Every structure is written in structure tokens, then in C-alpha cells.
Coordinates of C-alpha atoms in Angstrom, one line a residue:
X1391 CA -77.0 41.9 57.9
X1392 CA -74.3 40.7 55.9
X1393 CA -73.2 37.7 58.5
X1394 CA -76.6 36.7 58.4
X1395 CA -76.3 36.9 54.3
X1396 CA -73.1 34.8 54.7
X1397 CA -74.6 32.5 57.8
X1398 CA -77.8 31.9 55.0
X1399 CA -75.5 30.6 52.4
X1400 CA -73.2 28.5 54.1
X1401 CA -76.5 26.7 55.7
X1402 CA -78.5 25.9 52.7
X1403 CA -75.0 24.7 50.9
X1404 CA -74.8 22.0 54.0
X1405 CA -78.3 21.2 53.3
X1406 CA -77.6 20.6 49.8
X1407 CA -80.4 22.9 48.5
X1408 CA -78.3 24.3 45.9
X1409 CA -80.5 23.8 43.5
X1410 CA -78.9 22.6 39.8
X1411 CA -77.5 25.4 37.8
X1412 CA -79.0 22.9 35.0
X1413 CA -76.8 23.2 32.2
X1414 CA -77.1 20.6 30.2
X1415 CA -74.8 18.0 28.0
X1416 CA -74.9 19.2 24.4
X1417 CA -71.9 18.6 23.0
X1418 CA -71.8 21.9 21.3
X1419 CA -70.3 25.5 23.1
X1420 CA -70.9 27.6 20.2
X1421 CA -73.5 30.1 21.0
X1422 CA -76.4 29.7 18.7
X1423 CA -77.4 32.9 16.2
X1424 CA -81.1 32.8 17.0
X1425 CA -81.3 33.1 21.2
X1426 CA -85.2 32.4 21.4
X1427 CA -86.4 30.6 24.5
X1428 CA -89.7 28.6 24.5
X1429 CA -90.7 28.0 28.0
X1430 CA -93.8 25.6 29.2
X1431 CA -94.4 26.8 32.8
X1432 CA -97.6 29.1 32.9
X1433 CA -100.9 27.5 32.3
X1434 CA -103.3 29.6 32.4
X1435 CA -103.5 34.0 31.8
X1436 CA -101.0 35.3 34.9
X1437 CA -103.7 37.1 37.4
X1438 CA -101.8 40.3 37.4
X1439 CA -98.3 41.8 36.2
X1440 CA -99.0 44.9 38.3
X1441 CA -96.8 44.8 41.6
X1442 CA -99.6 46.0 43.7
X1443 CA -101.8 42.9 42.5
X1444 CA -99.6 40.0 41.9
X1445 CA -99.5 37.3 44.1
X1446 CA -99.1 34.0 42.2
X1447 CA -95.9 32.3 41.4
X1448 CA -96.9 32.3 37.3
X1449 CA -97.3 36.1 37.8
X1450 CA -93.9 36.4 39.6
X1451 CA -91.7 34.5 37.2
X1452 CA -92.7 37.4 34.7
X1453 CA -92.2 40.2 37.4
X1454 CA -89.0 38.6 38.0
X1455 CA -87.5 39.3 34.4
X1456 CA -89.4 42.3 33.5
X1457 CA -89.0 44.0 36.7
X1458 CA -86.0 45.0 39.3
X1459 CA -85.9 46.0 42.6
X1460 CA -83.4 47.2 45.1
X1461 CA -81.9 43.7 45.3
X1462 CA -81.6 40.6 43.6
X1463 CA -80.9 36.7 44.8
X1464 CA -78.3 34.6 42.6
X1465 CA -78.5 31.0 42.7
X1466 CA -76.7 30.4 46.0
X1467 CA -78.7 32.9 47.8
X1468 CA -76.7 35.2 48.1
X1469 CA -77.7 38.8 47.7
X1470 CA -76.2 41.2 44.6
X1471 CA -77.0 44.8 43.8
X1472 CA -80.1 45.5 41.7
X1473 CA -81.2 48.7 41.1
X1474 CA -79.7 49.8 44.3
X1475 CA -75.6 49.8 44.2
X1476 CA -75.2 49.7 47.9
X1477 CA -76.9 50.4 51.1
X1478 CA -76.0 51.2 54.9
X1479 CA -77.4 49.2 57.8
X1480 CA -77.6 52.1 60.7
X1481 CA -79.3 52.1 64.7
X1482 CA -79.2 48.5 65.0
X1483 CA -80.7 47.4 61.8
X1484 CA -83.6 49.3 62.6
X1485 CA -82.7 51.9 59.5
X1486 CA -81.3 51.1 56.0
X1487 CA -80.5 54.0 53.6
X1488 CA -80.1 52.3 50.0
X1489 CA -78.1 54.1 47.2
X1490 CA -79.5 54.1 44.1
X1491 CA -78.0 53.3 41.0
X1492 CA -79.0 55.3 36.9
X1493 CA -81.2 53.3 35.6
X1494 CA -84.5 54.0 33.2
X1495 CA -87.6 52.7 33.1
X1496 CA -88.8 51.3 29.6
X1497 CA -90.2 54.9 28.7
X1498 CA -87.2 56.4 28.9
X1499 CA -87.7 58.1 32.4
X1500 CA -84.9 57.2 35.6
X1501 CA -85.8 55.1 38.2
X1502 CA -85.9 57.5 41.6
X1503 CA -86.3 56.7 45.0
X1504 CA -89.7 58.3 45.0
X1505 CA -90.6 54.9 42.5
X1506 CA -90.0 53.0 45.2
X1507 CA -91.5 55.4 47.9
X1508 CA -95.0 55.8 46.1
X1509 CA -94.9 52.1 45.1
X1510 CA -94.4 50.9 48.9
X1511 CA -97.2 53.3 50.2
X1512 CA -99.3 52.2 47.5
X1513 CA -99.4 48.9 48.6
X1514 CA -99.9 49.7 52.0
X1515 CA -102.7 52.1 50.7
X1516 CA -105.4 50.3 52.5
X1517 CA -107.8 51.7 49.5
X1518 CA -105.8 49.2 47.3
X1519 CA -106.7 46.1 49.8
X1520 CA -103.2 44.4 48.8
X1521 CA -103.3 40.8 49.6
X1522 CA -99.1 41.7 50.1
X1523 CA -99.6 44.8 51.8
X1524 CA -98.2 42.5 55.0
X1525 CA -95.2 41.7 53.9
X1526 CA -94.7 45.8 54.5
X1527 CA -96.3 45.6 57.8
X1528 CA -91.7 45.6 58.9
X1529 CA -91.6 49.4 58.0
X1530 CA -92.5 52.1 61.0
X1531 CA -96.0 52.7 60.6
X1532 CA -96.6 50.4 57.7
X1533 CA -99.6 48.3 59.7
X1534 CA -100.7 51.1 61.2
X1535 CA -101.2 53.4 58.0
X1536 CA -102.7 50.1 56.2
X1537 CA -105.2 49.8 59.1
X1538 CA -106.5 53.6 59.0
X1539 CA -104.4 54.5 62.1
X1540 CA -101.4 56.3 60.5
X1541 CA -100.8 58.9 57.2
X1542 CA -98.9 58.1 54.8
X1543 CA -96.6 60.1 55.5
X1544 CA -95.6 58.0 58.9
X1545 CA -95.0 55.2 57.0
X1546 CA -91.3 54.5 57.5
X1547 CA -90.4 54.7 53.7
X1548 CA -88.8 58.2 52.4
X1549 CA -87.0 59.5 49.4
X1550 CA -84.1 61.3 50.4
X1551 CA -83.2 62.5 47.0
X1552 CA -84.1 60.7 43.3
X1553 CA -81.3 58.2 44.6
X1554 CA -81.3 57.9 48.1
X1555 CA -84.1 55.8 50.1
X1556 CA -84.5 55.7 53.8
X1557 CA -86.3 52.8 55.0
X1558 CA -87.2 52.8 58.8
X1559 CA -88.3 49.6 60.6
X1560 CA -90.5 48.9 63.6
X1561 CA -87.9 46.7 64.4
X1562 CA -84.6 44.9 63.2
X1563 CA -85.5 42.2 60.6
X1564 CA -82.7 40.2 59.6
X1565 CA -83.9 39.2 56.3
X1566 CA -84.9 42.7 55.0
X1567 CA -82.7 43.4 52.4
X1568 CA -82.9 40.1 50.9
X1569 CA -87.1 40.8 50.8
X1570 CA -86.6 43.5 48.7
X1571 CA -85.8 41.3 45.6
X1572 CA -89.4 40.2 46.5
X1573 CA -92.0 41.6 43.7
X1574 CA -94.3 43.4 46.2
X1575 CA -91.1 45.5 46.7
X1576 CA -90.5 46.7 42.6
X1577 CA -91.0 50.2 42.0
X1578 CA -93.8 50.9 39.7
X1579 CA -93.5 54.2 37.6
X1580 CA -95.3 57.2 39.9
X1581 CA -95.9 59.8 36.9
X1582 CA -97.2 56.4 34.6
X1583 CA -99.5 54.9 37.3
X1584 CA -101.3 58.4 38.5
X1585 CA -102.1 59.3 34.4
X1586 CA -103.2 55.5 34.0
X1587 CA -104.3 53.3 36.6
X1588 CA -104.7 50.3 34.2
X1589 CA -101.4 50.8 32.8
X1590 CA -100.1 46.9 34.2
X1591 CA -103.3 45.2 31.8
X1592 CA -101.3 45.0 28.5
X1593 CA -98.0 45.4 26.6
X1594 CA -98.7 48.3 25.0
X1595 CA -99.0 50.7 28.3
X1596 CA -96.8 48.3 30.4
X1597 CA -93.7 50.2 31.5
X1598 CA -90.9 48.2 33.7
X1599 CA -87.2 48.5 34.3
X1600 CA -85.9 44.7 34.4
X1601 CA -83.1 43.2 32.0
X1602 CA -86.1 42.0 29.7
X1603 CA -89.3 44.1 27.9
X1604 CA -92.8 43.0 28.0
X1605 CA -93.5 43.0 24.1
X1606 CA -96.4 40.5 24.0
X1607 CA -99.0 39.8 26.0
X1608 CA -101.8 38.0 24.2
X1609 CA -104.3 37.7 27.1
X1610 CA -105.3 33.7 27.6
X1611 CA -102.9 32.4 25.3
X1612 CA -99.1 33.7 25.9
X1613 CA -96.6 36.3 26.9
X1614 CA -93.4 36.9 24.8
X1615 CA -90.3 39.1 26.3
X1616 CA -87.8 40.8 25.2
X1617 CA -84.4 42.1 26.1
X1618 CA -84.3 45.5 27.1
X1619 CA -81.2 47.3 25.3
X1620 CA -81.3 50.6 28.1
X1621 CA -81.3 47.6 31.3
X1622 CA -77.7 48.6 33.6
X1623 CA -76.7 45.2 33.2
X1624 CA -77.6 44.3 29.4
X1625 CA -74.4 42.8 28.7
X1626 CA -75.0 40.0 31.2
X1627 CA -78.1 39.1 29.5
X1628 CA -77.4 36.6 26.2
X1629 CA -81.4 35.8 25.2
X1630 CA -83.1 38.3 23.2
X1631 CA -86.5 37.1 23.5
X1632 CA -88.3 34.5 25.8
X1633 CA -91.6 32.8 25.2
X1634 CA -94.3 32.0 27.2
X1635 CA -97.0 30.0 25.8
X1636 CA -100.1 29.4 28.9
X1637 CA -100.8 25.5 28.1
X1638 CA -103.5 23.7 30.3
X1639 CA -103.0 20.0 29.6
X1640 CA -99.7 18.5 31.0
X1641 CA -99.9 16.2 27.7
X1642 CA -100.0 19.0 25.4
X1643 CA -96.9 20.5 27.0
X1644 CA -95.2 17.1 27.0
X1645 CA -96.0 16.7 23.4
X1646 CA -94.8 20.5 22.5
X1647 CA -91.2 19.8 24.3
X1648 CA -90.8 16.4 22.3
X1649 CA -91.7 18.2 19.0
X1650 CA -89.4 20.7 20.0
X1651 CA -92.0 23.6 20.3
X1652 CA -90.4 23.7 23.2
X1653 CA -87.2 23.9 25.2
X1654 CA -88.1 23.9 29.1
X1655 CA -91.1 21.9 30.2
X1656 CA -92.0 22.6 33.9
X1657 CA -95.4 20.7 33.8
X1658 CA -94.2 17.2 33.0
X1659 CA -97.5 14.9 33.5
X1660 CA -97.7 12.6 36.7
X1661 CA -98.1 9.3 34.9
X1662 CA -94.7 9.6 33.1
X1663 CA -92.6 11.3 35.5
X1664 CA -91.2 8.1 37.2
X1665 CA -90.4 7.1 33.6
X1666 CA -88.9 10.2 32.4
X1667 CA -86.9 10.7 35.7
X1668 CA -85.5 7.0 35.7
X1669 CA -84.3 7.7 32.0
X1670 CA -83.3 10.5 32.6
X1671 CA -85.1 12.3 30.2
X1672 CA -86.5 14.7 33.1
X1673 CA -84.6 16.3 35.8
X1674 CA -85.9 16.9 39.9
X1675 CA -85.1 18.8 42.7
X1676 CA -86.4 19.3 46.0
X1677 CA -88.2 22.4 46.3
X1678 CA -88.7 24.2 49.3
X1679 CA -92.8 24.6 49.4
X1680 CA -95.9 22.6 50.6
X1681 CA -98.7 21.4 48.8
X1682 CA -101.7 21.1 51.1
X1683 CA -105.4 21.9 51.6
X1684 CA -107.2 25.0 53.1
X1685 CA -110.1 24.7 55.5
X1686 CA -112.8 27.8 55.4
X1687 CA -112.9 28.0 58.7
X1688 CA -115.7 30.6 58.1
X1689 CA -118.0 28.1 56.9
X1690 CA -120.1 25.3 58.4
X1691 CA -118.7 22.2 58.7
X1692 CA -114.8 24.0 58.9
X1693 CA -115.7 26.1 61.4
X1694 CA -115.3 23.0 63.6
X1695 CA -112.0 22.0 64.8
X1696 CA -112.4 18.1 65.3
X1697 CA -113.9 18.0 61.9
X1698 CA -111.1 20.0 60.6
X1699 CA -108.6 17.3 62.3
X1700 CA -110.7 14.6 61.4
X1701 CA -110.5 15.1 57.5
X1702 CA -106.6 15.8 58.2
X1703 CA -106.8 12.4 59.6
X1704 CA -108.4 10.8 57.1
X1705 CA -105.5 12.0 54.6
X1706 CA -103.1 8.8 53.6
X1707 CA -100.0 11.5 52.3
X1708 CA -98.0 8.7 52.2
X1709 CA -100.4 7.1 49.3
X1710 CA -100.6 10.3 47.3
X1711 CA -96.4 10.9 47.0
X1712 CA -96.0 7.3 46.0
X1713 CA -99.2 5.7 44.0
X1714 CA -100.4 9.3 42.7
X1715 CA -97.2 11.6 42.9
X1716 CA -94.3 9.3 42.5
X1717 CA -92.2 12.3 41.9
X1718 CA -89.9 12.4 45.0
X1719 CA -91.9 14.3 46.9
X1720 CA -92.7 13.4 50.9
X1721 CA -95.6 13.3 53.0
X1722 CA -95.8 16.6 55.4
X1723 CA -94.8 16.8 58.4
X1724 CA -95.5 20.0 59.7
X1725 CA -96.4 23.4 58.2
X1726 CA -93.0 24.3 57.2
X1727 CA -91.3 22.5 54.8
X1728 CA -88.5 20.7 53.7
X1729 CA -85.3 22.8 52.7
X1730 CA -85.9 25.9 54.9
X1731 CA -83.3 26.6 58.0
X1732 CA -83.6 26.5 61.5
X1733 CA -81.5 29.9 62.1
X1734 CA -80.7 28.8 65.9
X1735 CA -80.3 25.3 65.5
X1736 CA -78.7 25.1 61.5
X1737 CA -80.4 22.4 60.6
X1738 CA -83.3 22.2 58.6
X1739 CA -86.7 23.0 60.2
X1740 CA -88.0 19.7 59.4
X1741 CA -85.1 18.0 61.3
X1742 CA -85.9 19.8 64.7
X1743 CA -89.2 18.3 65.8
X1744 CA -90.9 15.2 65.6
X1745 CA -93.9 15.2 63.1
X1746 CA -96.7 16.9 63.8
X1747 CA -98.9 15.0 61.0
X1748 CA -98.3 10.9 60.0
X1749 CA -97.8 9.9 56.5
X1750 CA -100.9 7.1 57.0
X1751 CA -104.2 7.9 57.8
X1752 CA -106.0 7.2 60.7
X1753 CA -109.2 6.2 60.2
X1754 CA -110.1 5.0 63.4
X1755 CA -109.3 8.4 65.3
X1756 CA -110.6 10.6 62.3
X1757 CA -114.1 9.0 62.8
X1758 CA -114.4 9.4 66.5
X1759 CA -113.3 13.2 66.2
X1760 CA -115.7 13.8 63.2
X1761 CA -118.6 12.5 65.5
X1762 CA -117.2 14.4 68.3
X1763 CA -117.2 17.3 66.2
X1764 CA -120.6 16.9 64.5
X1765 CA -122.4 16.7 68.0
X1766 CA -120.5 19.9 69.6
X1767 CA -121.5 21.3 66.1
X1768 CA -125.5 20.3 66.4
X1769 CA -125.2 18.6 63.5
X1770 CA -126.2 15.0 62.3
X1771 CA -125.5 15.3 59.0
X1772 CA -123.0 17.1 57.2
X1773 CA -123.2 19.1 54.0
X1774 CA -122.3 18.4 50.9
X1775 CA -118.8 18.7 50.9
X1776 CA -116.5 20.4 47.5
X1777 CA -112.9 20.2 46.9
X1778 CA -112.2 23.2 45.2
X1779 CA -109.2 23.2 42.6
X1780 CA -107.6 24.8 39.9
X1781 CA -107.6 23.2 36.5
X1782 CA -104.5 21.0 36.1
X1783 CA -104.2 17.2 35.9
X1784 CA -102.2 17.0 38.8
X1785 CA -104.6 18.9 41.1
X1786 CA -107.1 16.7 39.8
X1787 CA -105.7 13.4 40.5
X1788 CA -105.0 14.1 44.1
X1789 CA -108.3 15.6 44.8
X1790 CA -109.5 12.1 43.1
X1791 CA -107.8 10.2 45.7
X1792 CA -108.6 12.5 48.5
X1793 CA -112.3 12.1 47.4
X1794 CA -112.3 8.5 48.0
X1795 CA -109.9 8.5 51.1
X1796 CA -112.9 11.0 52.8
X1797 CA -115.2 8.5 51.5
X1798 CA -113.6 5.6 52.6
X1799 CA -112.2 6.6 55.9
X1800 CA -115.4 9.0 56.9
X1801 CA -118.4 7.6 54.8
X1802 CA -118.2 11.2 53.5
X1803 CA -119.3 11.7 49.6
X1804 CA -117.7 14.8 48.1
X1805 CA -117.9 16.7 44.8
X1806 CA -114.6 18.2 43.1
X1807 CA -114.8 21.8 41.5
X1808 CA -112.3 22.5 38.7
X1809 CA -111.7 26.2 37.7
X1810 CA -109.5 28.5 35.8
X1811 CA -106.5 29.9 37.9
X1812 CA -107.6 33.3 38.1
X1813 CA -111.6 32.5 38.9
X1814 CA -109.8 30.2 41.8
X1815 CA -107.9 32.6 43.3
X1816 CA -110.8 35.4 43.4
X1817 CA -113.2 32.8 44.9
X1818 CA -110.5 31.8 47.7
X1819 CA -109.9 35.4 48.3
X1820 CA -113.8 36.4 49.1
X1821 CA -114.3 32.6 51.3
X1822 CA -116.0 31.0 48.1
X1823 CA -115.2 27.9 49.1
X1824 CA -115.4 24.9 51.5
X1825 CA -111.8 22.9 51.0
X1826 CA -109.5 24.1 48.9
X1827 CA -106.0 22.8 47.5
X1828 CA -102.9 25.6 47.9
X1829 CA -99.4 25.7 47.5
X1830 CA -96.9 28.0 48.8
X1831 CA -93.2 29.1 47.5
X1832 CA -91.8 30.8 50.0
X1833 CA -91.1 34.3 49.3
X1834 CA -87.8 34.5 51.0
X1835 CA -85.9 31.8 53.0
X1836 CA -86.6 32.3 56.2
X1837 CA -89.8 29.9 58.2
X1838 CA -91.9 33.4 58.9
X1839 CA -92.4 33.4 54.7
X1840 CA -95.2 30.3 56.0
X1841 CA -95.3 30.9 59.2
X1842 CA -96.9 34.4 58.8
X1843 CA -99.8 33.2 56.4
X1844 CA -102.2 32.5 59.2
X1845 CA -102.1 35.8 61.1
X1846 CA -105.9 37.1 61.4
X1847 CA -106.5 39.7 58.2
X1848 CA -103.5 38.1 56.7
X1849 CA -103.7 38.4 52.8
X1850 CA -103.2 35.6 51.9
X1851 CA -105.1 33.6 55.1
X1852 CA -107.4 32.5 52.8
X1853 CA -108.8 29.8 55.9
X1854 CA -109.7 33.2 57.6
X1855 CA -108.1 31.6 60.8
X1856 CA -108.2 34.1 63.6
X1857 CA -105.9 33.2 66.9
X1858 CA -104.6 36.4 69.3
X1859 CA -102.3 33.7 70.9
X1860 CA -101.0 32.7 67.3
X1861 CA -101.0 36.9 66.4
X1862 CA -98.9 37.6 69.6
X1863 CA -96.1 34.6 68.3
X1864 CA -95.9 35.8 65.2
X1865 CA -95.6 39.6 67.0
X1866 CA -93.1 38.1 69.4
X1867 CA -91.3 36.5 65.9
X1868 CA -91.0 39.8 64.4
X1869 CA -89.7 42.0 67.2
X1870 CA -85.8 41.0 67.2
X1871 CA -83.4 39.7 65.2
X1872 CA -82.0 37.3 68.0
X1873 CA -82.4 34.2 66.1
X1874 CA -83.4 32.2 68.9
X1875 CA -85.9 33.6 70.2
X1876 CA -88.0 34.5 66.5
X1877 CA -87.1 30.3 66.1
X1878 CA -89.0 29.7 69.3
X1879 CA -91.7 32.0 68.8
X1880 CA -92.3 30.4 65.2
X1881 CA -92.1 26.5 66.1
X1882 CA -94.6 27.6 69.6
X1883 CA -96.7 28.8 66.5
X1884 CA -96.2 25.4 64.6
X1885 CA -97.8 23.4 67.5
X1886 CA -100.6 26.2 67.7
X1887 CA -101.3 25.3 63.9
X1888 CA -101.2 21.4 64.8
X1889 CA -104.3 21.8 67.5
X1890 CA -105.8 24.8 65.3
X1891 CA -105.4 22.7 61.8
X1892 CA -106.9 25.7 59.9
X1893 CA -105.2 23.9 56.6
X1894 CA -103.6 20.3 56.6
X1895 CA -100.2 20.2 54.7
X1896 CA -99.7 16.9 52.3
X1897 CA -96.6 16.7 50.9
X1898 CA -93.3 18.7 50.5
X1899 CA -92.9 19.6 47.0
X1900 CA -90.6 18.7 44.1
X1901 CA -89.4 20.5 40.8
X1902 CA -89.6 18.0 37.9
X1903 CA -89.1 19.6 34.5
X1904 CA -87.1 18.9 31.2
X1905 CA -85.1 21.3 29.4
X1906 CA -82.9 20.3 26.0
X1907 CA -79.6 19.7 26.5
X1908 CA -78.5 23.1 24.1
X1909 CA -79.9 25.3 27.1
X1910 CA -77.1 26.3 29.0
X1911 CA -76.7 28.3 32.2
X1912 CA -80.6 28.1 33.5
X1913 CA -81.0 27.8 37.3
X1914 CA -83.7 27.6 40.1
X1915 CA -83.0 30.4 42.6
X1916 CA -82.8 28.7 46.5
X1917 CA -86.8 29.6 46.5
X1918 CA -87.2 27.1 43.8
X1919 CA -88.0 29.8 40.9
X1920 CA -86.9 29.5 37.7
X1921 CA -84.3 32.0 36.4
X1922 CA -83.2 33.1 32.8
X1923 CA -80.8 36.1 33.3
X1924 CA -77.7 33.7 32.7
X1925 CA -79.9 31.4 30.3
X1926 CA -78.2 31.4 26.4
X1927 CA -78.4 28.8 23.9
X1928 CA -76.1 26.4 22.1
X1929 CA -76.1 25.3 18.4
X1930 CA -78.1 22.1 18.3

């Protein structure tokens, strides 16, 4: 485990990923006497803060300061100690024993083993229908139990004592350990959850045991944290209280960081990016997640292949990075993206196959395939077709030009659907919808973290694509820890998704943001999250 820790690192550093430990240029190093940071990032009230329900990346930057699991990722991706000191590697990787350090949760009990037991099982409850209850599916049993087949008491998951955790896998997974630092894996409180199921709804029942406190939570309109005094590691933490305000409108956010309402603005609008950027006024980074759009594959016309390929088709990604984007990003490739390693070959995925998808449309081929497909279908005319999106001007302005690309490259008139975050993700999750625009962050550095989206049941397989040749890859994947043949299995899988086209990638993402230069020691973690545990603040 730990040459594949080491093998991880060295990688991503040759493939320059590292992204900017962004301190910035103030000319001052005294430490200021108020350490308050205002952050622009959410937009809209998280969807969940419980664990067991989170599943969005404005959700997990909170989870990430308020909450701690058995490992954490520093900037380089390496893995450190979190609430677990240590932990043995045993038969072959197939069993880890993790050692527990003290540690308390906000209420003033200690974090056991049995947290972490009761919170793994829980999300594997299939009674809870976790949309992350897959990511479990590596323990012994954990698939089976979640599927009605096993007990939980099968489930390979077992407190040994209040500081001791055995964790028994169906098979060796070479980036276990690392997962853990994932927020499906945080403990929740056992003795708080069974006296109040609803205890993860507001600040006043929240209970957590991560370097800051949830003190705030305003629902619709912002979350405020604070540093928790009783955290094992308080004296690396230098902010006592962060802000998060949920702003909607780019512009607003713009205008709050120039008044200085702000001091990190993550949602920098479109049209003065380029500007910003060139002046330097706004920083960007490659991030390592894809942008793209999700056929329901469920519903009439997208239950069609060639019509799924022939709106793919009809996609110019090159147009959207450059006349609509014009961020640094780059058209798709494939359905992994940019910035994530080829284990067998180290080099990036990207870099070891030719494209599967062309920056420029092709109008002529998209058209014959969407007649093709029409006829097998029994159709002769299609639907009324809606993009489906969640309020944001950026969302907005691609589904715009997609709109007129269908229109212009199929003769296809569509309608665009705006909604809040949360009423977007609840209609994607029951099939509500005919296209949809995603994006994914990966939730560990590894290509399964995409590759795995698309089993059949997947939680978050919101195309409800079904393939047993696909399922068995993916099986095949997860089996060993021989790097080349899970690297195999997973690029076979790529092609699959190529023919299958149950959602067409764009672009590969970038992170454009500001932050004033008296922030110091802010980073993005290798999976392109934002991190504050080293974040303090200069005089201005």
C-alpha cells in the first residue's frame, strides 16, 4: 500500500498536477488579529451534511472541514493520519486493521471504532438507499448485504475494541486507505444518530469531529464554521471562523470579492475570465474532472443508441472551450479525464489512446445516425426535447449553445430547464429528465472514481445504463491489485462507453478563482478541492 502511496505521488508530480499551494503576494507576513475567511464557492443550500446523504461537491467541501475520517490527503496526495494514527496491511491487502487515535466528537463523547462500524453499515443499509453505498461495495459482504443477500453482521467492517477497526475486503484494492479520507467513509455519532435521526438538518443538533465546528447554518442563505478547540490537531489550524455565503449570480460574487465581502471567489463569471486571467487578477488550474451531458437512457428518444451518438455528434466541444468557456479548458476526449494516471503505463490516461470523441461536430454523420435511429425506433418525429440544468450562468450559456448546435446540426428545436441544485439532483436521481448536464470530481485518484459510475444500479448512474459486459469489466477491475490488468479492464470499458454513449463528455475542466493576495497557505487537494486547514491571514 504504501509503494503505491509513494508510486501515486511521484506520478502526478511528473504530470504537473500539483495543484498551486496559492499563496499569494502581499507584501505583509504578520499574521492578522481577526482570522475570518469569506469564501464564494457554494451557490445554492448544500443538499445534505449528513454522511449517509451527501453526494455533491458543495456538500463535501463542508464535510471535509467539519468532519474527519480515518485518513486524510495533503496537497501532494499523499496520505497522513486522521483520526486513525496508524494501520496494518495483513493477507495480501485483503485485511487492514486501523488504530485509532483519542479524539471527541463536538459533544464531548470519543470517537470509537464502532462510529465508524455503525456509520459504514449504515450506508450499506439498503433501507437508507445511499446513492454512495457503492463505493462500500470493496468490503466482504458489503454488496451483498446492500442487495438483501447478507446480514449486517457479514459485512466485512468490525470494531475490535473503541480503537481498533478491522476492515475485510472482497479483494485487494490498492487505493483503499486513501478512500477513506472520502466523506461516505466519516463516522457519524451512533448514540446521536439512533436518539435523532434528523440530527445532520441544522447547527444546533449537528455533531462532527473535524478541525472546524458547524456554528451556522442558515438554510438557503449561508453556513459559517468555526474552529473546534477539543480537534487532536487544533494547533495546526490558524482560522477561527470561515464563511460561507450560497450566492447564485456569478456577478454578484464578482462584485462581493471586488468590494471585499469577499476573499476567495471560486465562481468567477465566463465573460471576464479571459480578462481577469490575462491580468492576472484570477488564478487557473487544471482540474481533474469532466463536464458533460447525461442521456436517460430510460426514456424515449435516449433509449436509442444512434440517437444518443447522433446528438454526441452534433456537439462542437471545441466551440464551447474557446467562444463560450475560454477558460483553459479542452474538448473531451474520452470518459476519463485530463490529470488522472494510467497506473501501468504512468502516463496520464488521456495520453494512452487516441480520442474516442472529436473536438468538431459532425453534422453530416450525426444526421444519418439520427434517421437511422429514428426508424429502428418507429419514430418519425421526435419529442420535444429539454436540457435540464442547474441554475448557474455558466450552465446556462453552454446549454444555449448546445441548443442551437442540436438545432443547427439536427433541425432539432429544444427547450432548456433551469432549477435549484437540490430540485436538480432529486429529479436526476428518480429519471426526471431527458438530457441533463453533470460534472464529476473524482473522489479519489484512480480512473475507476469515473469509470465505476455507469455500472447497472450504480448510485450515481443517473443515465440508468445497464451493460453485464460493462458490469463484468468493472468486476474484472476490482478483483486485483495488479495494475495492469484493472488498467486493461477499465480502458476495454472506455471503448464499451464509446459504442454505448450513455452520456457524452465535453470538456475537461478547469479551476478559475481569485483569492486576495493576504490569504496565505490555501491549496486545492490533487482532486481539485479546495482546502483551508493551513489557510491563515496576513495584515492587509
Amino acid at each position: 500500500m504504501k509503494r503505491w502511496v509513494a508510486t501515486t505521488t511521484a506520478i502526478l508530480m511528473v504530470l504537473s498536477m500539483v495543484l498551486l499551494a496559492a499563496c499569494g503576494k502581499g507584501d505583509s507576513n504578520a499574521m492578522a488579529e481577526k482570522q475570518v475567511l469569506n469564501v464564494g464557492y457554494i451557490v445554492s443550500e448544500p443538499p445534505a451534511l449528513d454522511p449517509l446523504k451527501a453526494t455533491d461537491d458543495q456538500s463535501g467541501l463542508i464535510l471535509r472541514h467539519i468532519m474527519e475520517g480515518l485518513v486524510r490527503v495533503d496537497k501532494n496526495g499523499k496520505v497522513e493520519p486522521g483520526m486513525a494514527t496508524n494501520w496494518d496491511v495483513m493477507d495480501g491487502g485483503k485485511k487492514i486493521v486501523f488504530h485509532l487515535r483519542d479524539a471527541k466528537w463536538s459533544n464531548g463523547d470519543p470517537v470509537t471504532a464502532h462510529d465508524f462500524e455503525f456509520a459504514w453499515k449504515r450506508l450499506l443499509d439498503p433501507k437508507n438507499a445511499a446513492e454512495y453505498a457503492y463505493q462500500l461495495f470493496y468490503l466482504k459482504n458489503g454488496e451483498a448485504y446492500n442487495s438483501g443477500k447478507a446480514k449486517a453482521e457479514d459485512v466485512g467492517v468490525k470494531a475490535l475494541d473503541d480503537k481498533t477497526l478491522e476492515v475485510t475486503l472482497e479483494a485487494p484494492v490498492p487505493y483503499f486507505v486513501t478512500l477513506t479520507s472520502f466523506y461516505p467513509f466519516f463516522p457519524v455519532n451512533k448514540k446521536v444518530v439512533e436518539k435523532d435521526p434528523n440530527w445532520g438538518t441544522n447547527a444546533k443538533t449537528y455533531v462532527s469531529n473535524g478541525p472546524f465546528l458547524l456554528k451556522t447554518w442558515v438554510h438557503d442563505k449561508k453556513v459559517e464554521i468555526v474552529k473546534n478547540p477539543n480537534y487532536w490537531n487544533a494547533k495546526r489550524i490558524k482560522l477561527s471562523q470561515i464563511n460561507f455565503p450560497f450566492v447564485g449570480e456569478e456577478q454578484t460574487e464578482y462584485q462581493m470579492y471586488v468590494s471585499g465581502s469577499l476573499d476567495i471567489n471560486r465562481n468567477v463569471p465566463n465573460d471576464l475570465a479571459p480578462k481577469l486571467i490575462k491580468e492576472k487578477k484570477a488564478k487557473v488550474n487544471k482540474d481533474p474532472s469532466m463536464y458533460f451531458y447525461v442521456f436517460n437512457t430510460k426514456k424515449k428518444p435516449f433509449d436509442n443508441v444512434k440517437i444518443r451518438k447522433a446528438f454526441s455528434l452534433a456537439i462542437d466541444r471545441e466551440a464551447i472551450v474557446k467562444d463560450v468557456l475560454g477558460q483553459g479548458q479542452t474538448p473531451a476526449t474520452g470518459w476519463v479525464p485530463w490529470g488522472i494516471p494510467d497506473f501501468a503505463q504512468n502516463k496520464e490516461w488521456v495520453q494512452t489512446h487516441d480520442p474516442y470523441i472529436q473536438p468538431k461536430a459532425n453534422p453530416a454523420e450525426a444526421k444519418k445516425l439520427l434517421q437511422e435511429g429514428m426508424k429502428e425506433a418507429g419514430i418519425s418525429k421526435l419529442p420535444e426535447i429539454t436540457i435540464s440544468y442547474n441554475t448557474n450562468d455558466g450552465h446556462k450559456k453552454i446549454a444555449e449553445a448546445v441548443q442551437q448546435m442540436w438545432k443547427q446540426n439536427l433541425g432539432v428545436n429544444v427547450k432548456l430547464a433551469n432549477m435549484e441544485w437540490k430540485v436538480f439532483l432529486d429529479n436526476l436521481t428518480q429519471g426526471n429528465f431527458q438530457v441533463a448536464r453533470y460534472g464529476w470530481y473524482p473522489d479519489y485518484i484512480d480512473p475507476m472514481t469515473f469509470i465505476d459510475l455507469w455500472v447497472t444500479g450504480g448510485g450515481n448512474n443517473h443515465a440508468k445504463y445497464s451493460n453485464p459486459q460493462y458490469d463484468a469489466l468493472i468486476k474484472q477491475a476490482k478483483s486485483t491489485d495488479d495494475q495492469k490488468v484493472r488498467m486493461e479492464a477499465m480502458h476495454k470499458a472506455e471503448e464499451m462507453l464509446a459504442r454505448d454513449i450513455p452520456v457524452t463528455p465535453i470538456y475537461n475542466y478547469t479551476r478559475v478563482y481569485q483569492i486576495k493576495d493576504y490569504v496565505k497557505g490555501f491549496y486545492q487537494e490533487m482532486d481539485g478541492q479546495f482546502n483551508f486547514l493551513d489557510t491563515y491571514l496576513t495584515e492587509k
